[in-house]
Coordinates of C-alpha atoms in Angstrom, one line a residue:
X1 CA 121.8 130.6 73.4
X2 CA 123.0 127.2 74.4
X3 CA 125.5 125.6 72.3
X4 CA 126.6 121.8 71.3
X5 CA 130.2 121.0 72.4
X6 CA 131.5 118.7 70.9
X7 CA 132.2 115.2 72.8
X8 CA 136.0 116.0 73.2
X9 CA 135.1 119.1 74.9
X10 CA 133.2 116.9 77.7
X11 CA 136.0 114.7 79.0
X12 CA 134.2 112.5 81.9
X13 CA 130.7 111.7 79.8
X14 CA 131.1 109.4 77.1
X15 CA 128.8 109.9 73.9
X16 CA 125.6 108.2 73.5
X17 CA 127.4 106.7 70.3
X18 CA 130.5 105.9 72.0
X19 CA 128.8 104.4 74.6
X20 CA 127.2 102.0 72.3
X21 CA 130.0 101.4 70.4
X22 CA 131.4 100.0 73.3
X23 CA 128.8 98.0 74.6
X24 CA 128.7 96.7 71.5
X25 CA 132.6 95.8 71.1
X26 CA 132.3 93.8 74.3
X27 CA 128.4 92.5 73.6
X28 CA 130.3 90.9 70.5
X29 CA 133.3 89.7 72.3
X30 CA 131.5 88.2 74.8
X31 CA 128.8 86.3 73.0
X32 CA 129.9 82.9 72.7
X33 CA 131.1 82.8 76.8
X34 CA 127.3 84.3 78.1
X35 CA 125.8 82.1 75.4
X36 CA 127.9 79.0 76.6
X37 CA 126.9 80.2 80.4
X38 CA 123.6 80.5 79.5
X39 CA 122.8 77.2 77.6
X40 CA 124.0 75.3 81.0
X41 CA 122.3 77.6 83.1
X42 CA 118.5 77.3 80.8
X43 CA 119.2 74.1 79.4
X44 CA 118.2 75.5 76.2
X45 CA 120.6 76.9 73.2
X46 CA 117.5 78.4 71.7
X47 CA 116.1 79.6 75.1
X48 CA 120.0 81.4 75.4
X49 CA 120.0 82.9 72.3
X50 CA 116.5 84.5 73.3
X51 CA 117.7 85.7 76.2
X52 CA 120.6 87.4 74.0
X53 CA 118.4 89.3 71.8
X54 CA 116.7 90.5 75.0
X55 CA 119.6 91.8 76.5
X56 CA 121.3 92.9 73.4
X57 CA 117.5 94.9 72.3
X58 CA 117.3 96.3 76.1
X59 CA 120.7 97.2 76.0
X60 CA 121.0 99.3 72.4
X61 CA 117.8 101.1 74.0
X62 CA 119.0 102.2 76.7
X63 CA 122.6 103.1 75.4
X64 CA 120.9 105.2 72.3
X65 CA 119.0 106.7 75.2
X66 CA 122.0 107.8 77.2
X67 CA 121.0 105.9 80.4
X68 CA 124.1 104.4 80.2
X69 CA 126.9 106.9 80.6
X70 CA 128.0 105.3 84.2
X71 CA 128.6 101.9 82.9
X72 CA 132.2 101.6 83.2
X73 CA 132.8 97.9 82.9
X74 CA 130.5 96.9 79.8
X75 CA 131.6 93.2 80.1
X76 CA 130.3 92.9 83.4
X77 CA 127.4 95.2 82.7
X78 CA 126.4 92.9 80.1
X79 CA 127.2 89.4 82.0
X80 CA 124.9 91.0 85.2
X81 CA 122.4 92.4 82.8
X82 CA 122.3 88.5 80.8
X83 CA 122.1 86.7 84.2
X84 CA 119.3 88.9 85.6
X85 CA 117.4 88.2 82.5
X86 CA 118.2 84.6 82.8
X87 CA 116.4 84.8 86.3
X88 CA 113.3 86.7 85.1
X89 CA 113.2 83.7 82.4
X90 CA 113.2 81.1 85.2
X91 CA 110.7 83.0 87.5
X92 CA 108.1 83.3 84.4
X93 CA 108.4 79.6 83.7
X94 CA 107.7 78.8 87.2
X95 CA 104.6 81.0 87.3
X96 CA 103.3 79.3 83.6
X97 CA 104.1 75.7 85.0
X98 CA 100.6 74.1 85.7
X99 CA 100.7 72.4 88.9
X100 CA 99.9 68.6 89.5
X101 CA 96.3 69.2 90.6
X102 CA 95.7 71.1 87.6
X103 CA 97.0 68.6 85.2
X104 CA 95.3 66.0 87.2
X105 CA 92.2 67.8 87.0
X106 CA 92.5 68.8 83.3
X107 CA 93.4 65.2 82.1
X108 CA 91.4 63.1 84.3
X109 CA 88.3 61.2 82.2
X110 CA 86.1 59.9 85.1
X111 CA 86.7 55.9 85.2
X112 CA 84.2 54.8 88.0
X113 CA 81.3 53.8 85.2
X114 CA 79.3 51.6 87.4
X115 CA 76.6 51.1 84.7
X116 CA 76.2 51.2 80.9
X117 CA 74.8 54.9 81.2
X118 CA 78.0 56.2 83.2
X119 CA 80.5 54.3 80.4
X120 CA 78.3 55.4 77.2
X121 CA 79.0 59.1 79.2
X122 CA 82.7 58.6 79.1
X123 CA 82.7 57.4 75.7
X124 CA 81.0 60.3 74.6
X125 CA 83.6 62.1 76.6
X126 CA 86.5 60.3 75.5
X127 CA 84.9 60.7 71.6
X128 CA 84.6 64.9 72.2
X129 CA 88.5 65.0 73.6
X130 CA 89.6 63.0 70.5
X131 CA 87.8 65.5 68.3
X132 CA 89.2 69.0 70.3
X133 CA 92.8 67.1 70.2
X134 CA 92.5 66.7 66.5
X135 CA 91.3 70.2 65.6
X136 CA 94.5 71.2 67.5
X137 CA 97.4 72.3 64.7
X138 CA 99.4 69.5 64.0
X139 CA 102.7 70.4 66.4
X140 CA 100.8 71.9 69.0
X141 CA 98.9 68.2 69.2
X142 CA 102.2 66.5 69.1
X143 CA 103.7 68.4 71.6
X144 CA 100.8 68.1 74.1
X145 CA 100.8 63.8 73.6
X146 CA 104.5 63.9 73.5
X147 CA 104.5 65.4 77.3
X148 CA 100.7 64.2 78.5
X149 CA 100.8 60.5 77.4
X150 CA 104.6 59.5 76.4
X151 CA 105.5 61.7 79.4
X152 CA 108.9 62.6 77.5
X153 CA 110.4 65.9 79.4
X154 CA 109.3 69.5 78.6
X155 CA 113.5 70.0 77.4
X156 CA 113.5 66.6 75.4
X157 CA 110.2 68.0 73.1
X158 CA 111.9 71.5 73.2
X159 CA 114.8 70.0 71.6
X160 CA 112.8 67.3 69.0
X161 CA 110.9 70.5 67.9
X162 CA 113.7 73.2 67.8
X163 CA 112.0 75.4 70.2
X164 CA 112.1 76.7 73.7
X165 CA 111.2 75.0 76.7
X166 CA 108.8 78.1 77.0
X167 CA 107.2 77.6 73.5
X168 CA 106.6 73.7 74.8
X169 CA 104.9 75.2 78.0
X170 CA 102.9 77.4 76.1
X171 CA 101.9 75.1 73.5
X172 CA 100.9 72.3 76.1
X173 CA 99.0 75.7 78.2
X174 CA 97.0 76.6 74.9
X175 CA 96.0 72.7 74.0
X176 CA 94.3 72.4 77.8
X177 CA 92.5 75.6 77.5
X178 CA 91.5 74.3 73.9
X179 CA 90.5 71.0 75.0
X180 CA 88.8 72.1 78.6
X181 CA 86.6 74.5 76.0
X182 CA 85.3 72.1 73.6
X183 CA 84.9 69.7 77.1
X184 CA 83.2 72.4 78.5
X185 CA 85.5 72.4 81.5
X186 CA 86.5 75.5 83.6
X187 CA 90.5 75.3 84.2
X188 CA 91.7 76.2 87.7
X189 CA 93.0 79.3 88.0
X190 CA 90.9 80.3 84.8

């Protein structure tokens, strides 16, 4: 018959509870310093506090898991643990970015109309991507003309709209799929 000790009885393994008592003394006490380090490094308060809630979710799991016991410096568990997610952010952004060939392709309305037939095509054209852009929701258009035609930065719109540089991408990703649909236009990559 196996028996419980208790957690004074096992002096060199901290309880799962202690453990994230701990982490979550210094998680609280460090807060404003990683969310200050983080804003500089993403550019982004809201993109910051994401990455937060990330840690602080991925953190409590693992704690309440015990996979934690050998953390013996919780403030610099949590600071490495913030700045690796920081990097994963950055490396996902970079793999969502649309490259200039795929903007290019996705925003260019043939212009060499030689003859009537070839600009009443581009009109039609023109008339269909005026149509998908205003069945788009209302931000999702906005953000998409704010970064296509008044070429404001992907942080500026993030920062008009209160979201993320991510949820810009996204938005901007989800308006060219739309509007290469209803165009009937194949994406790269898609």
């Amino acid at each position: 018959m196996r028996r419980n000790l208790p957690a004074a009885a096992l002096p060199h393994r901290m309880t799962i509870q202690g453990m994230r008592d701990r982490l979550l003394a210094a998680f609280l006490a460090e807060r404003p310093a990683m969310l200050r380090r983080l804003t500089r490094r993403t550019g982004s308060a809201a993109s910051a506090e994401d990455i937060l809630q990330d840690l602080w979710m991925r953190v409590s799991g693992a704690a309440g898991a015990g996979r934690l016991d050998g953390v013996d410096n919780p403030v610099a568990y949590l600071n490495r643990a913030a700045n690796n997610l920081a990097i994963d952010q950055d490396r996902a952004e970079q793999a969502r970015r649309l490259s200039p060939d795929e903007i290019d392709t996705l925003t260019t309305v043939e212009s060499e109309a030689p003859g009537p037939e070839r600009a009443a095509a581009a009109r039609q054209e023109l008339e269909a991507l005026k149509a998908a852009l205003a069945d788009l929701p209302a931000r999702r258009r906005a953000i998409f003309l704010e970064a296509r035609i008044e070429e404001r930065p992907y942080r500026e719109i993030a920062a008009r709209w209160g979201v993320t540089t991510r949820t810009v991408d996204v938005e901007i990703r989800k308006a060219l799929d739309h509007c290469a649909d209803r165009l009937g236009r194949r994406r790269p990559g898609r």
